[in-house]
Tab-separated table of C-alpha atoms in Angstrom:
chain	number	residue	atom	x	y	z
A	1	MET	CA	-14.814	-23.842	7.044
A	2	PRO	CA	-14.486	-27.356	5.233
A	3	ASN	CA	-17.269	-29.416	4.777
A	4	PRO	CA	-17.876	-31.684	7.591
A	5	THR	CA	-18.608	-34.846	5.807
A	6	PHE	CA	-15.545	-34.111	4.028
A	7	ARG	CA	-13.577	-33.560	7.378
A	8	THR	CA	-14.893	-36.742	8.354
A	9	LYS	CA	-13.782	-38.611	5.541
A	10	VAL	CA	-10.291	-37.304	5.628
A	11	LYS	CA	-9.965	-37.823	9.644
A	12	ALA	CA	-10.733	-41.650	8.542
A	13	ALA	CA	-8.134	-41.764	5.940
A	14	ILE	CA	-5.625	-40.055	8.176
A	15	ASN	CA	-6.499	-43.017	11.000
A	16	ALA	CA	-6.164	-45.290	8.234
A	17	ILE	CA	-2.767	-44.000	6.595
A	18	SER	CA	-1.285	-43.686	10.082
A	19	THR	CA	-2.088	-47.353	11.082
A	20	PHE	CA	-0.625	-48.485	8.333
A	21	LEU	CA	2.603	-46.469	8.777
A	22	ILE	CA	2.641	-47.742	12.302
A	23	LYS	CA	2.635	-51.341	11.174
A	24	ASN	CA	4.473	-51.252	7.872
A	25	CYS	CA	7.215	-48.605	8.184
A	26	PHE	CA	10.897	-50.259	8.837
A	27	SER	CA	9.331	-53.677	9.074
A	28	ASP	CA	12.692	-55.183	7.525
A	29	ALA	CA	14.850	-52.728	9.331
A	30	ASN	CA	18.054	-54.595	11.066
A	31	GLN	CA	19.075	-51.657	12.792
A	32	GLY	CA	16.761	-51.449	15.542
A	33	GLU	CA	14.292	-48.669	13.678
A	34	LYS	CA	10.748	-48.577	14.702
A	35	VAL	CA	8.265	-46.433	14.290
A	36	SER	CA	6.913	-44.873	17.602
A	37	LYS	CA	3.879	-42.995	16.991
A	38	VAL	CA	2.371	-40.798	13.890
A	39	VAL	CA	1.459	-37.191	14.476
A	40	LYS	CA	-0.940	-35.369	12.508
A	41	GLY	CA	0.099	-31.228	11.973
A	42	GLY	CA	-0.648	-28.593	9.565
A	43	SER	CA	-4.061	-26.792	9.288
A	44	SER	CA	-5.515	-30.277	9.556
A	45	GLY	CA	-3.798	-31.104	12.902
A	46	THR	CA	-4.753	-27.773	14.565
A	47	ASP	CA	-8.084	-27.656	12.846
A	48	THR	CA	-7.566	-24.144	11.438
A	49	GLU	CA	-8.462	-25.315	7.712
A	50	LEU	CA	-9.869	-23.279	5.011
A	51	LYS	CA	-12.582	-24.093	2.854
A	52	GLY	CA	-11.720	-25.867	-0.458
A	53	ARG	CA	-7.957	-25.810	0.636
A	54	SER	CA	-6.138	-27.684	3.033
A	55	ASP	CA	-3.039	-29.081	4.176
A	56	ALA	CA	-2.153	-32.084	6.346
A	57	GLU	CA	1.459	-33.140	7.807
A	58	LEU	CA	1.533	-36.915	8.675
A	59	VAL	CA	5.200	-36.596	10.714
A	60	VAL	CA	6.453	-40.759	11.339
A	61	PHE	CA	8.318	-40.800	14.724
A	62	VAL	CA	10.943	-43.046	14.472
A	63	LYS	CA	13.520	-44.354	17.432
A	64	ASN	CA	16.798	-44.578	16.565
A	65	LEU	CA	16.560	-42.797	13.909
A	66	THR	CA	20.039	-41.302	13.780
A	67	SER	CA	21.754	-45.053	12.702
A	68	PHE	CA	19.412	-44.611	9.615
A	69	GLU	CA	20.412	-41.179	8.898
A	70	ASP	CA	23.168	-41.952	5.822
A	71	GLN	CA	20.801	-44.759	4.283
A	72	LEU	CA	17.849	-41.976	4.662
A	73	LYS	CA	20.044	-39.560	2.636
A	74	ARG	CA	20.749	-42.365	0.212
A	75	TRP	CA	17.144	-43.263	-0.498
A	76	GLY	CA	16.312	-39.611	-0.467
A	77	ASP	CA	18.846	-38.732	-3.223
A	78	GLU	CA	17.898	-41.643	-5.160
A	79	LYS	CA	13.827	-41.501	-5.082
A	80	TRP	CA	12.997	-37.990	-4.096
A	81	PRO	CA	16.201	-35.694	-5.151
A	82	ASP	CA	14.265	-32.734	-3.883
A	83	SER	CA	12.575	-33.561	-0.939
A	84	LEU	CA	12.490	-36.337	1.498
A	85	ALA	CA	8.938	-36.038	2.128
A	86	LEU	CA	6.215	-38.540	0.258
A	87	ASN	CA	3.386	-36.263	-1.121
A	88	PHE	CA	-0.158	-37.297	-1.878
A	89	LYS	CA	-3.361	-35.445	-2.084
A	90	LEU	CA	-7.175	-36.310	-1.136
A	91	SER	CA	-9.875	-34.981	-3.274
A	92	SER	CA	-13.460	-35.116	-3.122
A	93	PRO	CA	-14.724	-33.361	-6.827
A	94	GLU	CA	-18.479	-33.404	-5.572
A	95	LEU	CA	-17.556	-31.345	-2.799
A	96	GLN	CA	-14.720	-29.400	-4.527
A	97	GLN	CA	-12.343	-30.124	-1.717
A	98	GLU	CA	-8.997	-31.475	-1.565
A	99	VAL	CA	-6.166	-32.117	1.249
A	100	VAL	CA	-2.503	-31.986	0.109
A	101	PHE	CA	-0.353	-34.484	2.232
A	102	ASP	CA	3.241	-34.401	3.561
A	103	VAL	CA	4.643	-37.337	5.055
A	104	LEU	CA	7.824	-36.746	6.913
A	105	LEU	CA	10.261	-38.545	9.177
A	106	ALA	CA	11.208	-37.324	12.531
A	107	ASP	CA	13.573	-38.712	15.337
A	108	ASP	CA	11.514	-39.301	18.489
A	109	PHE	CA	13.822	-38.010	20.941
A	110	LEU	CA	10.764	-36.128	22.667
A	111	ASP	CA	9.606	-39.820	23.481
A	112	GLY	CA	8.220	-39.924	27.324
A	113	VAL	CA	8.345	-36.300	27.538
A	114	SER	CA	4.729	-34.735	28.133
A	115	THR	CA	3.215	-32.770	24.962
A	116	ASP	CA	1.428	-30.773	27.547
A	117	GLY	CA	4.743	-30.086	29.407
A	118	ARG	CA	7.742	-28.668	29.301
A	119	PRO	CA	10.749	-30.644	27.273
A	120	LYS	CA	13.839	-31.162	29.638
A	121	PRO	CA	16.436	-28.107	29.299
A	122	ASP	CA	19.008	-31.120	27.767
A	123	ILE	CA	16.728	-31.720	24.906
A	124	TYR	CA	17.176	-28.002	23.542
A	125	LYS	CA	20.967	-27.568	24.831
A	126	SER	CA	21.583	-30.776	22.391
A	127	LEU	CA	19.641	-29.191	19.968
A	128	ILE	CA	21.467	-25.933	19.950
A	129	GLN	CA	24.741	-27.690	19.786
A	130	LYS	CA	23.510	-29.787	16.895
A	131	CYS	CA	22.378	-26.805	15.034
A	132	THR	CA	25.378	-24.681	16.033
A	133	SER	CA	27.826	-27.250	14.785
A	134	LEU	CA	26.108	-28.202	11.672
A	135	GLY	CA	24.968	-24.718	10.261
A	136	LEU	CA	21.234	-26.401	10.265
A	137	GLU	CA	19.218	-23.837	12.304
A	138	GLY	CA	15.874	-24.728	12.044
A	139	GLU	CA	16.275	-27.777	10.208
A	140	PHE	CA	14.938	-30.192	12.825
A	141	SER	CA	11.624	-28.538	13.597
A	142	THR	CA	9.654	-31.641	12.390
A	143	CYS	CA	10.742	-33.530	15.673
A	144	PHE	CA	8.977	-31.139	17.405
A	145	SER	CA	5.756	-30.990	15.254
A	146	GLU	CA	3.508	-32.641	18.116
A	147	LEU	CA	4.492	-29.373	20.569
A	148	GLN	CA	3.885	-26.893	17.374
A	149	ARG	CA	0.461	-28.434	16.993
A	150	ASN	CA	-0.791	-28.647	20.621
A	151	PHE	CA	0.523	-24.770	20.654
A	152	VAL	CA	-2.685	-23.779	18.362
A	153	LYS	CA	-5.180	-26.686	18.647
A	154	ASP	CA	-6.635	-25.933	22.182
A	155	ARG	CA	-7.169	-22.382	21.667
A	156	PRO	CA	-10.569	-20.982	20.987
A	157	PRO	CA	-12.813	-21.774	18.429
A	158	LYS	CA	-13.231	-17.903	17.418
A	159	LEU	CA	-9.182	-17.482	17.648
A	160	LYS	CA	-9.248	-20.546	15.147
A	161	ASN	CA	-11.681	-18.519	12.965
A	162	LEU	CA	-9.457	-15.405	13.189
A	163	ILE	CA	-6.501	-17.653	11.938
A	164	ARG	CA	-8.411	-18.784	9.241
A	165	LEU	CA	-9.396	-15.392	8.089
A	166	VAL	CA	-5.685	-14.261	8.202
A	167	LYS	CA	-4.834	-17.393	5.857
A	168	HIS	CA	-7.253	-16.759	3.492
A	169	TRP	CA	-5.863	-13.050	3.499
A	170	TYR	CA	-2.608	-14.667	2.882
A	171	GLN	CA	-3.669	-16.590	0.344
A	172	LEU	CA	-5.483	-13.757	-1.806
A	173	CYS	CA	-2.273	-11.948	-1.382
A	174	LYS	CA	-0.229	-14.822	-2.797
A	175	GLU	CA	-2.457	-15.104	-5.872
A	176	LYS	CA	-2.214	-11.713	-6.524
A	177	LEU	CA	1.078	-11.029	-6.070
A	178	ARG	CA	2.638	-14.127	-7.508
A	179	LYS	CA	6.087	-13.577	-5.262
A	180	PRO	CA	7.520	-15.306	-2.615
A	181	LEU	CA	6.237	-14.517	0.565
A	182	PRO	CA	7.130	-15.321	4.590
A	183	PRO	CA	6.131	-18.514	5.406
A	184	GLN	CA	1.977	-18.640	6.260
A	185	TYR	CA	3.039	-20.165	9.733
A	186	ALA	CA	4.275	-16.950	10.571
A	187	LEU	CA	0.950	-14.980	10.153
A	188	GLU	CA	-0.578	-17.786	11.975
A	189	LEU	CA	1.806	-17.597	14.951
A	190	LEU	CA	1.425	-13.742	14.571
A	191	THR	CA	-2.547	-13.902	15.024
A	192	VAL	CA	-1.971	-15.580	18.308
A	193	TYR	CA	0.272	-13.521	19.406
A	194	ALA	CA	-2.131	-10.624	18.898
A	195	TRP	CA	-4.926	-12.191	20.484
A	196	GLU	CA	-2.634	-13.041	23.690
A	197	GLN	CA	-1.402	-9.692	23.953
A	198	GLY	CA	-4.812	-7.767	22.676
A	199	SER	CA	-7.438	-9.828	23.837
A	200	GLY	CA	-7.074	-13.467	25.559
A	201	VAL	CA	-10.891	-13.799	25.906
A	202	THR	CA	-12.956	-16.475	23.999
A	203	GLU	CA	-15.336	-13.682	22.727
A	204	PHE	CA	-13.873	-10.863	21.078
A	205	ASN	CA	-14.723	-8.588	17.794
A	206	THR	CA	-13.012	-10.673	14.930
A	207	ALA	CA	-12.454	-7.060	12.951
A	208	GLN	CA	-10.287	-5.771	15.470
A	209	GLY	CA	-8.389	-9.031	15.752
A	210	PHE	CA	-8.322	-8.816	11.981
A	211	ARG	CA	-6.863	-5.027	12.146
A	212	THR	CA	-4.139	-5.818	14.490
A	213	VAL	CA	-2.872	-8.611	12.755
A	214	LEU	CA	-2.832	-5.955	9.851
A	215	GLU	CA	-1.168	-3.447	11.810
A	216	LEU	CA	1.852	-6.246	12.734
A	217	VAL	CA	2.421	-6.949	9.541
A	218	THR	CA	2.901	-3.036	8.781
A	219	LYS	CA	5.269	-3.252	11.397
A	220	TYR	CA	7.330	-6.338	10.385
A	221	THR	CA	11.092	-4.215	10.434
A	222	GLU	CA	9.973	-3.976	14.397
A	223	LEU	CA	8.827	-7.682	15.250
A	224	ARG	CA	10.540	-9.425	17.520
A	225	ILE	CA	8.406	-12.292	18.932
A	226	TYR	CA	9.037	-15.595	21.113
A	227	TRP	CA	7.210	-17.653	23.739
A	228	THR	CA	8.321	-19.510	26.910
A	229	LYS	CA	5.515	-21.812	26.725
A	230	TYR	CA	8.369	-25.036	26.121
A	231	TYR	CA	11.766	-23.059	26.964
A	232	ASP	CA	12.829	-19.878	28.878
A	233	PHE	CA	15.781	-17.903	29.830
A	234	GLN	CA	16.520	-20.154	33.093
A	235	ASP	CA	19.527	-22.312	31.673
A	236	GLN	CA	22.314	-20.282	30.877
A	237	ASP	CA	23.260	-22.069	27.293
A	238	ILE	CA	19.426	-21.568	26.365
A	239	ALA	CA	19.230	-18.035	27.476
A	240	ASN	CA	22.723	-17.324	25.765
A	241	TRP	CA	21.325	-18.718	22.394
A	242	LEU	CA	17.644	-16.750	23.012
A	243	HIS	CA	19.637	-13.582	23.140
A	244	ARG	CA	21.465	-14.172	20.045
A	245	GLN	CA	18.390	-14.977	17.997
A	246	LEU	CA	16.544	-12.068	19.788
A	247	THR	CA	19.041	-9.642	18.715
A	248	ARG	CA	19.333	-10.357	15.068
A	249	ALA	CA	17.626	-8.015	12.180
A	250	SER	CA	13.894	-7.912	12.345
A	251	PRO	CA	11.208	-9.607	11.581
A	252	VAL	CA	11.856	-12.347	14.272
A	253	ILE	CA	8.988	-14.841	15.503
A	254	LEU	CA	10.835	-17.684	16.906
A	255	ASP	CA	9.188	-21.064	16.632
A	256	PRO	CA	7.405	-21.673	20.278
A	257	ALA	CA	8.752	-25.275	20.100
A	258	ASP	CA	11.831	-24.866	18.388
A	259	PRO	CA	14.358	-21.782	19.649
A	260	THR	CA	16.860	-22.603	16.511
A	261	ARG	CA	14.017	-21.847	13.713
A	262	ASN	CA	13.070	-18.274	13.128
A	263	VAL	CA	9.642	-18.550	11.531
A	264	ALA	CA	9.716	-15.024	9.993
A	265	GLY	CA	12.176	-16.591	7.547
A	266	SER	CA	14.619	-14.474	5.468
A	267	ASN	CA	12.737	-12.856	3.122
A	268	PRO	CA	12.409	-8.939	3.881
A	269	VAL	CA	11.275	-8.318	0.181
A	270	GLY	CA	8.395	-10.710	0.641
A	271	TRP	CA	7.288	-9.002	3.946
A	272	TRP	CA	7.658	-5.863	2.440
A	273	LEU	CA	5.094	-6.865	-0.436
A	274	LEU	CA	2.739	-8.326	2.364
A	275	ALA	CA	3.312	-5.100	4.425
A	276	VAL	CA	1.890	-2.835	1.434
A	277	GLU	CA	-0.961	-5.099	0.909
A	278	ALA	CA	-2.017	-5.059	4.540
A	279	VAL	CA	-1.797	-1.276	4.485
A	280	ALA	CA	-4.371	-1.104	1.509
A	281	TRP	CA	-6.633	-3.615	3.269
A	282	LEU	CA	-7.087	-1.344	6.613
A	283	ASP	CA	-9.224	1.034	4.512
A	284	TYR	CA	-11.355	-2.211	3.407
A	285	SER	CA	-15.137	-2.090	4.875
A	286	CYS	CA	-14.587	-5.511	6.787
A	287	VAL	CA	-12.096	-3.499	9.599
A	288	LYS	CA	-14.298	-0.757	9.838
A	289	ASN	CA	-17.915	0.048	11.642
A	290	LEU	CA	-21.189	0.449	10.093
A	291	ASP	CA	-20.748	4.286	10.100
A	292	LYS	CA	-17.817	3.364	7.876
A	293	SER	CA	-15.616	4.747	11.081
A	294	GLN	CA	-12.278	2.393	11.988
A	295	VAL	CA	-12.445	-0.478	14.018
A	296	CYS	CA	-10.174	0.018	17.133
A	297	SER	CA	-7.490	-2.329	16.773
A	298	TRP	CA	-5.914	-3.931	20.033
A	299	ALA	CA	-2.977	-2.094	21.512
A	300	VAL	CA	-0.384	-4.605	20.726
A	301	SER	CA	3.656	-4.106	20.795
A	302	PRO	CA	5.531	-5.723	17.688
A	303	GLN	CA	8.196	-6.695	20.997
A	304	VAL	CA	8.021	-8.969	23.336
A	305	PRO	CA	10.448	-7.822	26.309
A	306	VAL	CA	13.745	-9.468	26.301
A	307	PRO	CA	15.098	-10.091	29.855
A	308	PRO	CA	18.626	-8.688	30.469
A	309	GLN	CA	21.381	-11.020	29.734
A	310	GLN	CA	22.964	-12.472	33.067
A	311	CYS	CA	26.736	-12.198	33.766
A	312	TRP	CA	27.851	-15.752	33.848
A	313	ASP	CA	30.954	-16.801	35.405
A	314	ASP	CA	32.428	-17.537	32.184
A	315	CYS	CA	31.827	-14.044	30.748
A	316	SER	CA	33.230	-10.745	31.671
A	317	VAL	CA	30.472	-8.325	30.206
A	318	GLY	CA	27.107	-9.133	30.150
A	319	LEU	CA	25.025	-7.761	27.089
A	320	MET	CA	21.885	-5.798	28.696
A	321	CYS	CA	18.735	-5.870	26.290
A	322	PRO	CA	16.316	-3.162	27.839
A	323	PRO	CA	12.949	-4.443	27.914
A	324	PHE	CA	9.995	-3.074	25.925
A	325	PRO	CA	6.671	-1.946	27.892
A	326	PRO	CA	3.718	-4.053	27.819
A	327	SER	CA	0.592	-3.068	26.296
A	328	SER	CA	-2.709	-4.335	26.839
A	329	GLY	CA	-6.331	-3.213	25.985
A	330	GLU	CA	-7.754	-1.272	23.505
A	331	ARG	CA	-6.664	2.265	22.046
A	332	GLU	CA	-8.728	4.962	20.621
A	333	PRO	CA	-8.414	4.991	16.876
A	334	GLU	CA	-5.899	7.674	15.642
A	335	PHE	CA	-6.354	9.488	12.374
A	336	VAL	CA	-3.406	8.550	10.060
A	337	PRO	CA	-3.370	10.731	7.053
A	338	SER	CA	-0.651	8.268	4.995
A	339	VAL	CA	1.458	5.513	5.696
A	340	SER	CA	5.051	5.132	3.881
A	341	ILE	CA	6.514	1.614	3.421
A	342	ALA	CA	10.165	2.138	2.155
A	343	ALA	CA	11.260	-1.225	0.144
A	344	PRO	CA	13.618	-3.051	1.537
A	345	ALA	CA	17.513	-2.401	0.947
A	346	GLN	CA	17.862	-5.584	-1.383
A	347	LYS	CA	15.493	-3.808	-4.039
A	348	ALA	CA	15.938	-0.079	-5.579
A	349	PRO	CA	14.908	2.835	-3.178
A	350	GLU	CA	11.103	3.171	-3.305
A	351	THR	CA	8.218	4.792	-1.124
A	352	ARG	CA	4.729	4.018	-1.546
A	353	ASN	CA	1.861	6.074	0.385
A	354	VAL	CA	-1.302	4.583	0.808
A	355	LEU	CA	-3.872	6.685	2.878
A	356	LEU	CA	-5.319	5.069	5.387
A	357	CYS	CA	-8.103	7.667	6.498
A	358	CYS	CA	-11.968	7.187	5.211
A	359	ARG	CA	-12.211	8.564	1.850
A	360	PRO	CA	-14.773	11.331	1.675
C-alpha cells in the first residue's frame, strides 16, 4: 500500500485541484456550461493504489456540455491532438511515490440520480441509442465514473488488497512481456467477480482468491460476465441490447455501470499472453500451502447465466440463451498434469504446454 503520509498529501492536492476546477472552469462561457462536480476515480478513487505507482482520474462533470461539443473538439484538435484529457503527475522523490492524473470532461446527465441507486432506464436507453447511431460503444463511459468508483470503493478492505495483488501481478506481466495486454480494469472487475461468486465474506484466504483469478484468466475464451446493479433485463430495449452484447465472442466483461462498454476489450492476443503467464504462476509457491500442495481455488464459473430473451410484441422469434448453472463454495484440488493454451487465430498456430502439477 502507498505511504500514508503521501496519501494524505495527495488527498489534499486533489481537494485543492477540484476546488480550482469547479470555480474556474468555463467561468467565461456564454452558453450555460457550468461545472457541477468533480469526481475522483482511478485507483485513488477506489482505494486500490499500489505502492510506488498509482493513477487518479479527476472527472469534471459539466452541465449542458452538448452545446459545447464542437468547440471542445476544436480545442482538442488544436491543443492536444492525441487526447482530450489533461495529464499531469505529482511525485515525492523522498518517498519514491508518484500519482499520474488524468483530467477528463463528462456530461452530467446523471445529475440528481442517486449514485447508490439505479439510474432510470431512460438514461441507458438514450445511451444505447446514441452509441448505436454514432458507432461509439463505450465512448461515454466517463459519464458513469462515479458509479464505477462506487462499485469498488465500498468493498471489504481484504478484497481491495486482493485487487492490489492482482494489479501488481498484471504490472509484472506488463513489464516482462512489453506487449499490449487487456485493460487493467478488466482484471479488477474479474477479481471482484471471483470474490462475489466464490467467497463473498470479508475474511478469506488471499491465496485462494488469487488462484481463482489466475484460473479465470486461463479461461478467457469462456468469459461472459456482467452485473445487474445499475441496469438489468426488465426494460425491453435494454434487454435486447444486453443479449446482443452477451452473445458476442468471448471474452466479454461488461462495465457494471455502462452496458455499451466491453471492458475486456478486443485484444485476444493480449489475453492469450496473459493466460500463458497465469498458467505459469499457478505453479508458484504463493498459491500453494506450506506442504507444497495446491491451494484450493473457489469454484467460480467463467460465465454468468443469461435469462432467455423474451418474445416481445414486435418480434416473431425469441432468442433462447441457455442459462449456466451457478456455482459456489470450494472444490477439491484436481491433479492436472498439463494445460494447453493455443494461441488465438490471429497468430500462427502454436500450442504451449505448461505443467501445473507439483514438481518432484
